[in-house]
Amino acid sequence: MSAVDSAPSGAPFGLSLSRGSQAAVFVLVVVLICRLLGAQFEWLVKWPVALTVPMTDWMSWLVGGFLDLFKPIARSFTFLVNYPMEWVGALLNLVPWPMTVAIVTALGWMIGGARMAALGFFGLMFVVFSGYWSQGMNTLALVAVSVPLALVMGAGIGILAFEYPRFKGAVNALLDVMQTVPTFAYLTPLLVLFGFGPVVGLIASAIYAAPPMARNVLLGLERVDTEIREAAVMSGGTRRQQLFLVELPAATQQIMVGVNQCLMAALSMVIIAAVIGGFDDIGWEVLQTMRKALFGPAFLAGSVIVVFAIIIDRMSAALAEPRQSQDRRVAFGILAAGLAVTVWAVVAGWPPSGVAAMDGLADRVDAGVGAFTASYGTTLDSIKNTSMFYGLLPLRIGLAEAVLPFTWGFAWTAQHTAMLYGGAGVIALILFWKGHVTGGLLVVIAAYVAEIGVAHLAWPVVILGAGAIGWVSGGWKLARLAVLLLALVLISGLWERALLSLYLSGAAVFACMLVGGALGLWSAMSTTAWAVIRPICDILQTIPLFVFLIPVLMFFQIGEFSAFMAICMYAVVPMIRYTRHGLTSTPEELIEAATANGAGKWQTMFEVRAPFAAPTILLGLNQTILYAFAMLVIAALIGTTGLGQSIYLALGQYDVGLGITAGAAMAILALVADRLVQGFAEERRQALGL
């Protein structure tokens, strides 16, 4: 029996409870204690201020001292790194744009033929006519310098973990921390250490982009065939020769996947680093136009970022796949044509920074957005207010506080509370009778959450509840980890802000589960639907996080609902992809057996495909959770509360202690959620014998 199965049917009130039911009973007891005794013992609901540890002040003192000690070395490093970055930027701006377009087009031809060449040509021509050529080259200069640092750092970490297996656990933990700590949290200490300017974005980009490379190097080396290793040993080469001449080349395909992910992470991070200013790049252009509510120019500049992301993603991804060799003469012809156009451009005096031919289009987009919001502003406000008053707000502060006469038409009373718990009790009894003990208990717990809201949950319920889920998911070790990590957030004084972050990210993840799951199911059932949805997912997955803020600001302005929409747009893709992949990867023999037994299409989908796809779908949920937390901090730019706002404020105030503690708290929430979902996925894989 699965760890989360309910009690056996036919004995609904028996003493034999599953692991999931035991955990639910424990959590329900904690809920009852906190709900009934919370008014008499306030410490059951809110952690006493007297017991709060001044972790922010300690971190400011500790890290501040460390930064002061190494600041001279870091500033010297900044001085040195400025040179290659300026050289690369000068080179990219010095080369006339027709020649750059020709080089990228020829490279696209060699990598992927006519289709890839066309992508490079038309993509860069869009940048040329956007008028953002110089800013785009400055952005690429940051990427060009940060990516080699990230590749070397990531490859070194991956090789270290492979060569010394005893360090593998520590390395994986380090990579988890590097990938779960919010991006803005990197910038605060780096800004103090390296000073104001683009070097901070460069270093942060290298740190953020290194983990994907490290993971893929490690994975690639672990997947090298045993026969290849044995042949290398028998050839008499040294260990270094075996590694660099045999094993790493054999892992090239997986390593190139890491290069692709590294490039995309670096591009995303240098755009985010634009919030510190000091560099005339695309990210800074987007931020400035957004602040001025110039949505047309912001959309145009954001489109340039998307074009760069798509070109870099497609070309680097193609390098990781087997490909046909292309005729070099075509590439040389493209370069010759580019050189001829370049000479003509210099003679004719074409602008070296591109042609701002789309300013009129940007202005029309701006005017169009203004006209649309003026005409349909009431409808947009209705969508936003309905979602807030009847969805997000009750989830955050609970029905007892959110249900008011001016929104719901009546006030919440004690009778409503009794009706809520009475209805939950009736549903629970029905589920008990049918043998679904765990489900019945969860209904009562959900009623408690609905009454008081996520932001007002008693701390024992959250911490011990996470521990109980960890016990079901992965045993006592995971339960202790969840309790310990969340307890650190509790005593740090950031608990209330952590619950606000948990509420918004949780609401977004739930919405992504519903929408992404439905779209994934539709894509699995219909190849036509997948043909439409797949390119949309591809585009959404290549867009840097920063750009997702533009469309929601266009129509819903600054606010919590806009942040919620931005998080959903970014985090829904993994849920769609993994759901579809899981449902379509069921072994054919299972499908044939179900069909032979008379199962229809939908019956096969829900009774055969869905159970087999559960581990894959859970991994999609895992990725959706991590994406939601990553976007939550970026959404602080448009009006969220919680830890994301604290991290953003710390960046503006140079508050290293607050930045690190709030970033660590956000990373803890993401890490705990990640481990819990992974545990359930592993349990399902074992149950299916995978």
XYZ file of C-alpha atoms in Angstrom:
690
model
C 0.000 0.000 0.000
C 1.181 3.512 -0.792
C 2.216 5.720 2.083
C -0.638 8.089 1.382
C -3.386 5.540 0.738
C -6.483 5.695 2.868
C -7.718 3.021 5.209
C -9.090 -0.124 3.585
C -12.665 0.126 2.343
C -15.148 -1.627 4.524
C -13.486 -0.608 7.777
C -13.804 3.178 7.744
C -13.583 3.618 11.498
C -11.044 0.917 12.184
C -7.833 1.458 14.081
C -5.656 0.504 11.115
C -4.635 3.854 9.652
C -2.283 4.432 6.762
C 0.841 6.547 7.137
C -0.923 9.499 5.486
C -3.938 9.173 7.802
C -1.729 9.087 10.893
C 0.008 12.278 9.768
C -3.356 13.941 9.050
C -4.647 12.988 12.516
C -1.541 14.488 14.105
C -1.917 17.753 12.171
C -5.626 17.923 12.988
C -4.860 17.583 16.702
C -2.348 20.443 16.423
C -4.960 22.520 14.568
C -7.583 21.903 17.272
C -5.162 22.855 20.044
C -4.132 26.084 18.324
C -7.716 26.954 17.312
C -9.267 26.332 20.710
C -6.470 27.568 22.971
C -4.961 30.284 20.789
C -6.980 33.045 22.454
C -5.746 32.058 25.935
C -2.164 31.293 24.936
C -1.076 33.818 22.319
C 2.306 32.117 21.891
C 0.453 29.209 20.234
C -0.464 31.519 17.365
C 2.370 34.064 17.224
C 5.969 33.392 18.149
C 6.948 35.590 21.143
C 9.009 38.617 20.179
C 11.208 38.047 23.223
C 12.321 34.706 21.774
C 13.131 36.137 18.351
C 16.806 35.958 17.438
C 18.244 39.174 15.881
C 19.544 37.123 12.971
C 19.479 40.073 10.583
C 21.726 42.119 12.875
C 24.049 39.157 13.441
C 24.292 38.555 9.719
C 24.974 42.236 9.065
C 27.805 42.170 11.599
C 29.253 38.840 10.456
C 28.963 39.305 6.704
C 29.719 43.013 6.940
C 33.016 42.252 8.634
C 33.841 39.620 6.039
C 32.985 41.974 3.194
C 35.052 44.773 4.681
C 38.000 42.394 4.964
C 37.849 41.248 1.354
C 36.530 44.457 -0.192
C 39.990 45.673 -1.361
C 40.616 42.340 -3.109
C 37.149 42.409 -4.655
C 37.573 45.985 -5.871
C 40.870 44.968 -7.482
C 39.072 42.097 -9.174
C 36.409 44.563 -10.355
C 39.144 46.733 -11.841
C 40.619 43.756 -13.701
C 37.297 42.335 -14.930
C 36.280 45.735 -16.265
C 38.959 45.447 -18.946
C 37.719 42.317 -20.758
C 34.123 43.478 -20.395
C 34.934 46.885 -21.900
C 37.000 45.239 -24.655
C 34.223 42.823 -25.576
C 31.633 45.596 -25.445
C 33.812 47.864 -27.573
C 34.420 45.070 -30.080
C 30.727 44.214 -30.392
C 29.833 47.879 -30.859
C 32.774 48.506 -33.188
C 31.917 45.736 -35.649
C 29.275 47.155 -38.030
C 25.921 45.545 -37.547
C 25.728 44.066 -41.099
C 28.872 42.066 -40.380
C 27.563 40.864 -37.005
C 24.304 39.800 -38.635
C 26.268 37.938 -41.324
C 28.459 36.153 -38.756
C 25.454 34.995 -36.714
C 23.595 33.947 -39.878
C 26.601 31.935 -41.103
C 26.954 30.349 -37.677
C 23.259 29.454 -37.735
C 23.730 27.808 -41.135
C 26.618 25.683 -39.873
C 24.682 24.666 -36.752
C 21.225 23.998 -38.125
C 20.933 24.776 -41.804
C 18.565 27.222 -43.462
C 16.055 27.362 -40.613
C 18.659 28.299 -38.010
C 20.283 30.774 -40.394
C 16.919 32.446 -40.961
C 16.354 32.646 -37.214
C 19.677 34.403 -36.702
C 19.176 36.779 -39.655
C 15.607 37.888 -38.982
C 16.137 37.966 -35.216
C 19.122 40.292 -35.404
C 17.502 42.428 -38.099
C 14.642 42.978 -35.652
C 17.213 44.205 -33.116
C 18.738 46.483 -35.773
C 15.400 48.106 -36.614
C 14.378 48.354 -32.954
C 17.033 51.001 -32.354
C 18.463 49.063 -29.397
C 21.525 47.642 -31.131
C 24.100 49.313 -28.845
C 22.200 48.365 -25.689
C 21.860 44.831 -26.996
C 25.584 44.551 -27.659
C 26.307 45.816 -24.121
C 24.049 43.080 -22.756
C 25.784 40.439 -24.874
C 29.153 41.745 -23.637
C 28.098 40.971 -20.063
C 26.939 37.508 -21.118
C 30.109 36.878 -23.147
C 32.320 37.540 -20.116
C 30.139 35.965 -17.418
C 29.415 32.698 -19.249
C 33.064 31.519 -19.471
C 33.411 32.185 -15.723
C 30.230 30.196 -15.081
C 31.313 27.361 -17.391
C 34.713 27.011 -15.711
C 33.206 27.249 -12.234
C 30.388 24.802 -13.017
C 32.648 22.312 -14.798
C 35.098 22.390 -11.893
C 32.339 21.721 -9.363
C 30.891 18.885 -11.458
C 34.282 17.212 -11.963
C 35.060 17.557 -8.241
C 31.792 15.843 -7.281
C 32.458 13.039 -9.786
C 36.111 12.451 -8.856
C 35.480 12.569 -5.097
C 32.113 10.902 -4.423
C 32.319 11.677 -0.713
C 31.859 15.341 -1.629
C 28.874 14.677 -3.888
C 26.262 15.200 -1.175
C 27.831 18.480 -0.089
C 28.150 19.636 -3.700
C 24.501 18.836 -4.446
C 23.462 20.740 -1.323
C 25.589 23.705 -2.438
C 24.031 23.637 -5.906
C 20.544 23.449 -4.381
C 21.299 26.531 -2.290
C 22.746 28.402 -5.280
C 19.627 27.652 -7.328
C 17.040 28.323 -4.625
C 18.465 31.537 -3.176
C 16.551 34.358 -4.908
C 18.427 36.218 -7.604
C 18.083 39.616 -5.926
C 19.688 38.185 -2.788
C 22.923 37.683 -4.730
C 23.077 41.357 -5.609
C 23.044 42.878 -2.112
C 26.347 41.477 -0.764
C 27.948 41.638 -4.208
C 27.033 45.311 -4.504
C 28.793 46.036 -1.229
C 31.762 43.854 -2.116
C 32.388 44.819 -5.745
C 30.888 48.289 -5.841
C 28.296 49.916 -8.063
C 28.419 49.041 -11.764
C 28.004 46.266 -14.321
C 30.626 44.005 -12.710
C 28.088 43.166 -9.995
C 25.712 41.864 -12.646
C 28.549 39.937 -14.246
C 29.593 38.185 -11.010
C 25.989 37.499 -9.996
C 25.335 36.088 -13.446
C 28.321 33.742 -13.205
C 27.220 32.491 -9.755
C 23.625 31.983 -10.877
C 24.571 30.244 -14.139
C 27.168 27.837 -12.728
C 24.839 25.215 -11.106
C 23.192 24.033 -14.371
C 26.630 23.473 -15.852
C 27.838 21.617 -12.751
C 24.808 19.321 -12.678
C 25.056 18.433 -16.365
C 28.822 17.793 -16.196
C 28.262 15.458 -13.238
C 25.308 13.763 -14.956
C 27.228 13.378 -18.212
C 30.252 11.803 -16.513
C 28.044 9.412 -14.550
C 26.362 8.261 -17.770
C 29.572 7.395 -19.633
C 29.408 3.722 -20.619
C 31.411 1.289 -18.523
C 33.012 -0.135 -21.694
C 34.451 3.292 -22.533
C 35.925 3.637 -19.053
C 37.445 0.175 -19.179
C 38.958 0.865 -22.597
C 40.525 4.075 -21.227
C 41.997 2.189 -18.270
C 43.353 -0.589 -20.486
C 45.025 1.967 -22.764
C 47.342 2.817 -19.869
C 46.507 6.513 -19.626
C 46.766 8.442 -16.375
C 43.625 9.387 -14.500
C 43.851 12.929 -15.872
C 44.180 11.618 -19.428
C 41.244 9.269 -18.932
C 39.099 12.148 -17.685
C 39.994 14.833 -20.220
C 40.706 12.697 -23.297
C 38.032 10.012 -22.959
C 35.285 10.591 -20.395
C 34.605 14.299 -20.898
C 34.471 13.929 -24.715
C 32.104 10.974 -24.263
C 29.847 13.179 -22.120
C 29.876 16.053 -24.620
C 26.187 15.856 -25.508
C 25.035 16.171 -21.893
C 27.639 18.856 -21.199
C 26.317 20.910 -24.126
C 22.882 20.782 -22.516
C 24.547 22.377 -19.496
C 26.105 25.044 -21.752
C 22.642 25.844 -23.116
C 21.136 26.176 -19.646
C 24.146 28.168 -18.469
C 23.742 30.671 -21.320
C 20.040 31.154 -20.618
C 20.593 31.587 -16.881
C 23.356 34.117 -17.501
C 21.187 36.158 -19.872
C 18.312 36.119 -17.398
C 20.543 37.248 -14.538
C 22.267 40.116 -16.331
C 18.823 41.485 -17.171
C 17.793 41.255 -13.508
C 21.024 42.977 -12.480
C 19.833 46.048 -14.387
C 17.955 47.149 -11.264
C 21.255 48.399 -9.834
C 21.744 50.585 -12.920
C 25.048 51.970 -14.057
C 25.129 50.300 -17.475
C 23.443 51.182 -20.753
C 22.029 47.760 -21.555
C 18.647 46.333 -22.498
C 17.657 45.468 -18.926
C 18.167 49.051 -17.820
C 16.140 50.258 -20.819
C 13.234 47.969 -19.887
C 13.330 49.066 -16.259
C 13.401 52.771 -17.118
C 10.523 52.567 -19.587
C 8.465 50.475 -17.158
C 8.998 53.025 -14.391
C 7.769 55.760 -16.724
C 4.746 53.659 -17.760
C 5.935 53.781 -21.396
C 4.639 50.327 -22.179
C 5.214 50.535 -25.934
C 8.983 51.162 -25.627
C 9.145 48.701 -22.720
C 7.456 46.048 -24.834
C 9.835 46.759 -27.726
C 12.935 46.573 -25.506
C 11.553 43.429 -23.861
C 11.043 41.915 -27.309
C 14.739 42.480 -28.038
C 15.588 40.473 -24.913
C 13.237 37.703 -26.041
C 14.857 37.640 -29.503
C 18.324 37.300 -27.980
C 17.057 34.570 -25.654
C 15.452 32.583 -28.498
C 18.526 32.823 -30.751
C 20.922 31.840 -27.958
C 18.640 29.036 -26.767
C 18.006 27.490 -30.181
C 21.604 27.647 -31.376
C 23.166 26.384 -28.147
C 20.522 23.643 -27.844
C 21.250 22.527 -31.421
C 24.912 22.067 -30.474
C 23.815 19.405 -27.977
C 22.033 17.342 -30.649
C 23.429 15.233 -33.492
C 23.254 17.285 -36.678
C 24.033 17.043 -40.372
C 27.141 18.714 -41.713
C 26.425 21.800 -43.815
C 28.137 23.129 -46.926
C 30.870 25.523 -45.752
C 30.709 27.381 -49.075
C 27.271 28.712 -48.149
C 28.646 30.053 -44.864
C 31.551 31.731 -46.655
C 29.101 33.197 -49.154
C 27.027 34.658 -46.326
C 30.140 36.180 -44.766
C 31.211 37.622 -48.133
C 27.788 39.153 -48.630
C 27.938 40.571 -45.107
C 31.340 42.094 -45.790
C 30.082 43.706 -49.001
C 27.043 45.188 -47.219
C 29.316 46.372 -44.415
C 31.553 48.258 -46.866
C 28.484 49.776 -48.480
C 27.100 50.734 -45.055
C 30.334 52.507 -44.109
C 30.482 54.366 -47.439
C 26.803 55.311 -47.303
C 27.057 56.390 -43.654
C 24.460 54.035 -42.240
C 23.963 54.513 -38.462
C 26.328 52.105 -36.655
C 23.862 51.682 -33.803
C 21.008 50.441 -35.954
C 17.935 52.119 -37.349
C 15.223 53.193 -34.926
C 12.486 52.294 -37.399
C 10.086 50.957 -34.775
C 9.703 54.022 -32.578
C 6.419 54.784 -34.291
C 5.268 51.215 -33.694
C 6.221 51.480 -30.014
C 4.292 54.731 -29.715
C 1.275 53.146 -31.375
C 1.472 50.188 -28.995
C 1.614 52.616 -26.083
C -1.366 54.534 -27.429
C -3.209 51.303 -28.159
C -2.689 50.019 -24.628
C -3.904 53.337 -23.275
C -6.990 53.243 -25.475
C -7.687 49.608 -24.583
C -7.397 50.207 -20.847
C -9.567 53.331 -21.169
C -12.254 51.408 -23.058
C -12.111 48.197 -21.071
C -10.725 49.492 -17.797
C -13.948 48.627 -15.995
C -13.771 45.025 -17.206
C -10.088 44.708 -16.282
C -10.750 46.177 -12.845
C -13.657 43.783 -12.432
C -11.412 40.793 -13.233
C -8.737 42.025 -10.855
C -11.110 42.936 -8.016
C -13.137 39.745 -8.332
C -9.990 37.643 -8.177
C -8.695 39.629 -5.210
C -11.866 39.864 -3.106
C -13.162 36.352 -3.767
C -9.918 34.443 -4.203
C -6.572 35.853 -3.166
C -7.696 37.979 -0.210
C -9.691 35.197 1.522
C -6.769 32.860 1.017
C -4.402 35.381 2.580
C -6.408 36.642 5.593
C -9.198 34.061 5.770
C -12.957 34.157 5.262
C -13.500 35.484 8.785
C -11.765 38.750 7.848
C -12.245 38.904 4.079
C -16.026 38.473 3.979
C -17.349 42.016 4.448
C -20.617 43.742 3.460
C -19.032 46.025 0.837
C -17.461 43.071 -1.025
C -19.501 39.943 -0.313
C -22.747 41.663 0.667
C -22.756 40.311 4.225
C -20.523 40.083 7.275
C -18.914 36.884 8.534
C -20.405 35.747 11.838
C -20.001 32.909 14.306
C -22.893 31.148 12.580
C -20.929 31.144 9.332
C -17.958 29.640 11.136
C -20.191 26.917 12.533
C -21.636 26.269 9.073
C -18.143 26.067 7.558
C -16.916 23.513 10.062
C -20.246 21.684 10.041
C -20.155 21.330 6.263
C -16.539 20.178 6.408
C -17.480 17.655 9.076
C -20.306 16.217 6.977
C -18.021 15.861 3.950
C -15.370 14.269 6.164
C -17.855 11.723 7.532
C -18.940 10.773 4.008
C -15.311 10.291 3.007
C -14.669 8.260 6.194
C -17.602 6.012 5.354
C -16.238 5.416 1.873
C -12.836 4.530 3.309
C -11.007 7.779 2.390
C -9.808 8.604 5.890
C -6.932 10.855 4.852
C -9.169 12.845 2.509
C -11.758 13.389 5.213
C -9.178 14.667 7.684
C -7.686 16.990 5.065
C -11.131 18.516 4.428
C -11.379 19.583 8.084
C -7.835 20.989 8.017
C -8.676 22.890 4.812
C -11.695 24.419 6.551
C -9.372 25.780 9.271
C -7.077 27.309 6.645
C -10.072 28.802 4.802
C -11.385 30.388 7.999
C -8.217 32.146 9.182
C -6.083 32.368 6.018
C -2.510 31.376 5.207
C -0.999 34.602 6.569
C -2.571 33.963 9.997
C -1.753 30.285 10.354
C -0.437 29.331 13.771
C 3.260 28.546 13.615
C 2.927 25.049 15.169
C 0.459 24.112 12.423
C 2.851 25.143 9.646
C 6.034 23.712 11.116
C 4.609 20.477 12.494
C 2.383 20.116 9.431
C 5.433 20.331 7.169
C 7.165 17.811 9.413
C 4.203 15.439 9.162
C 4.181 15.726 5.360
C 7.928 15.112 5.376
C 7.417 11.980 7.466
C 4.887 10.667 4.938
C 7.022 11.711 1.990
C 10.494 10.638 3.059
C 10.542 9.400 6.639
C 11.937 10.882 9.842
C 15.038 12.355 8.213
C 13.011 14.566 5.893
C 10.590 15.422 8.709
C 13.461 16.648 10.917
C 14.938 18.642 8.043
C 11.629 20.407 7.327
C 10.994 21.221 10.993
C 14.532 22.466 11.607
C 14.690 24.695 8.524
C 11.270 26.252 9.126
C 12.130 26.784 12.791
C 15.108 28.868 11.682
C 12.757 31.119 9.728
C 10.436 31.317 12.740
C 13.049 32.511 15.219
C 14.615 34.938 12.726
C 11.695 37.364 12.934
C 10.743 36.859 9.272
C 7.880 34.453 9.900
C 4.991 36.755 8.986
C 6.704 37.802 5.757
C 7.445 34.141 5.013
C 3.745 33.278 5.332
C 2.858 36.097 2.930
C 5.333 34.670 0.424
C 3.947 31.187 1.023
C 0.418 32.442 0.389
C 1.128 34.141 -2.946
C 3.419 31.440 -4.314
C 0.999 28.763 -3.090
C -1.948 30.452 -4.820
C 0.057 30.705 -8.050
C 1.163 27.062 -7.852
C -2.439 25.943 -7.277
C -3.588 27.948 -10.307
C -0.745 26.485 -12.378
C -1.731 22.976 -11.272
C -5.282 23.492 -12.521
C -4.497 25.346 -15.744
C -1.231 23.566 -16.538
C -2.662 20.165 -15.699
C -5.696 20.777 -17.920
C -3.553 22.027 -20.820
C -1.156 19.103 -20.364
C -4.088 16.671 -20.431
C -5.481 18.348 -23.544
C -2.067 18.212 -25.210
C -1.791 14.508 -24.400
C -5.230 13.830 -25.887
C -4.807 15.940 -29.024
C -1.738 16.306 -31.241
C -3.307 19.436 -32.759
C -3.559 21.039 -29.332
C 0.078 20.212 -28.601
C 1.119 21.697 -31.947
C -0.431 24.988 -30.789
C 0.607 24.871 -27.127
C 4.190 23.687 -27.652
C 5.550 26.829 -29.383
C 3.871 28.984 -26.725
C 5.619 26.959 -24.023
C 8.907 27.242 -25.900
C 8.615 31.027 -26.008
C 7.544 31.333 -22.367
C 10.462 29.150 -21.295
C 13.037 31.285 -23.087
C 11.755 34.674 -21.896
C 13.870 36.096 -19.041
C 11.915 36.588 -15.805
C 12.121 40.361 -15.971
C 10.097 40.531 -19.196
C 7.029 38.822 -17.702
C 6.301 41.987 -15.743
C 5.623 44.046 -18.885
C 2.308 42.547 -20.126
C 0.708 42.352 -16.676
C 1.639 45.960 -15.942
C 0.151 46.999 -19.269
C -3.327 45.827 -18.307
C -3.492 45.499 -14.516
C -0.981 48.079 -13.226
C 1.003 47.644 -10.016
C -0.475 45.361 -7.377
C -0.665 41.892 -5.907
C -2.864 40.559 -8.695
C -0.294 41.625 -11.315
C 2.406 39.800 -9.358
C 0.171 36.719 -9.168
C -0.375 36.766 -12.935
C 3.355 37.188 -13.659
C 4.194 34.223 -11.417
C 1.551 32.064 -13.103
C 2.775 32.950 -16.607
C 6.324 31.945 -15.716
C 5.585 28.862 -13.611
C 2.846 27.166 -15.652
C 5.130 25.772 -18.390
C 6.734 22.897 -16.395
C 3.289 21.720 -15.292
C 2.094 21.593 -18.912
C 5.201 19.852 -20.246
C 5.580 17.258 -17.487
C 1.864 16.415 -17.426
C 1.810 15.892 -21.160
C 5.066 13.915 -21.135
C 3.929 11.696 -18.279
C 0.574 10.906 -19.876
C 2.104 10.080 -23.274
C 4.986 7.940 -21.992
C 2.877 5.067 -20.623
C 4.193 1.674 -21.864
C 2.252 0.360 -24.829
C 1.651 -2.998 -23.164
C -0.377 -1.285 -20.416
C -2.461 0.575 -22.998
C -3.064 -2.622 -24.969
C -4.107 -4.484 -21.820
C -6.574 -1.735 -20.888
C -7.999 -1.660 -24.411
C -8.345 -5.453 -24.445
C -10.368 -5.202 -21.225
C -12.790 -2.782 -22.866
C -11.514 0.495 -21.403
C -12.418 3.614 -23.353
C -10.157 6.546 -24.183
C -10.958 8.582 -21.080
C -11.056 5.536 -18.806
C -7.587 4.545 -20.037
C -6.362 8.088 -19.500
C -7.470 8.350 -15.870
C -7.106 4.744 -14.716
C -3.960 3.680 -16.573
C -2.018 6.637 -17.914
C -2.543 9.009 -14.982
C -1.346 6.614 -12.227
C 1.721 5.689 -14.289
C 2.387 9.382 -15.008
C 2.119 10.432 -11.341
C 5.914 10.557 -10.667
C 6.512 12.677 -13.770
C 3.603 14.996 -12.963
C 4.945 15.420 -9.428
C 8.318 16.424 -10.864
C 6.474 19.010 -12.947
C 4.818 20.272 -9.771
C 8.251 20.423 -8.167
C 9.582 22.606 -10.979
C 6.475 24.786 -10.876
C 7.040 25.450 -7.165
C 10.681 26.425 -7.722
C 9.726 28.651 -10.668
C 7.051 30.349 -8.549
C 9.516 31.180 -5.766
C 12.063 32.426 -8.315
C 9.499 34.763 -9.895
C 8.141 35.889 -6.526
C 11.223 37.999 -5.852
C 11.134 39.587 -9.317
C 7.448 40.360 -8.773
C 8.476 42.499 -5.801
C 9.164 45.197 -8.402
C 5.425 45.513 -9.053
C 3.964 45.454 -5.588
C 4.180 42.197 -3.649
C 4.635 41.874 0.071
C 6.575 39.322 2.046
C 10.139 38.130 1.682
C 10.447 39.268 -1.925
C 9.762 42.849 -0.935
C 12.252 42.578 1.945
C 14.969 41.379 -0.433
C 14.244 44.193 -2.874
C 14.273 46.800 -0.091
C 17.539 45.390 1.239
C 19.066 45.870 -2.188
C 18.002 49.505 -2.289
C 19.210 50.154 1.263
C 22.504 48.236 0.990
C 21.263 46.158 3.956
C 23.379 43.009 3.655
C 21.935 41.380 6.768
C 18.314 41.736 5.678
C 19.145 40.702 2.121
C 20.898 37.509 3.189
C 18.426 36.482 5.910
C 15.373 37.184 3.753
C 17.017 35.416 0.814
C 17.876 32.448 3.009
C 14.288 32.327 4.309
C 12.969 32.305 0.750
C 15.455 29.584 -0.173
C 14.342 27.527 2.846
C 10.695 27.665 1.760
C 11.636 26.603 -1.766
C 14.015 23.892 -0.538
C 11.484 22.366 1.870
C 8.778 22.329 -0.809
C 11.248 20.811 -3.272
C 12.242 17.995 -0.916
C 8.650 17.181 0.045
C 7.455 16.879 -3.548
C 10.547 14.906 -4.556
C 9.823 12.483 -1.741
C 6.301 11.816 -3.010
C 7.595 11.413 -6.565
C 10.183 8.882 -5.422
C 7.548 7.006 -3.427
C 5.331 6.751 -6.511
C 8.267 5.560 -8.653
C 9.016 2.802 -6.163
C 5.340 1.823 -6.022
C 5.316 1.505 -9.832
C 8.595 -0.404 -9.848
C 10.388 2.286 -11.853
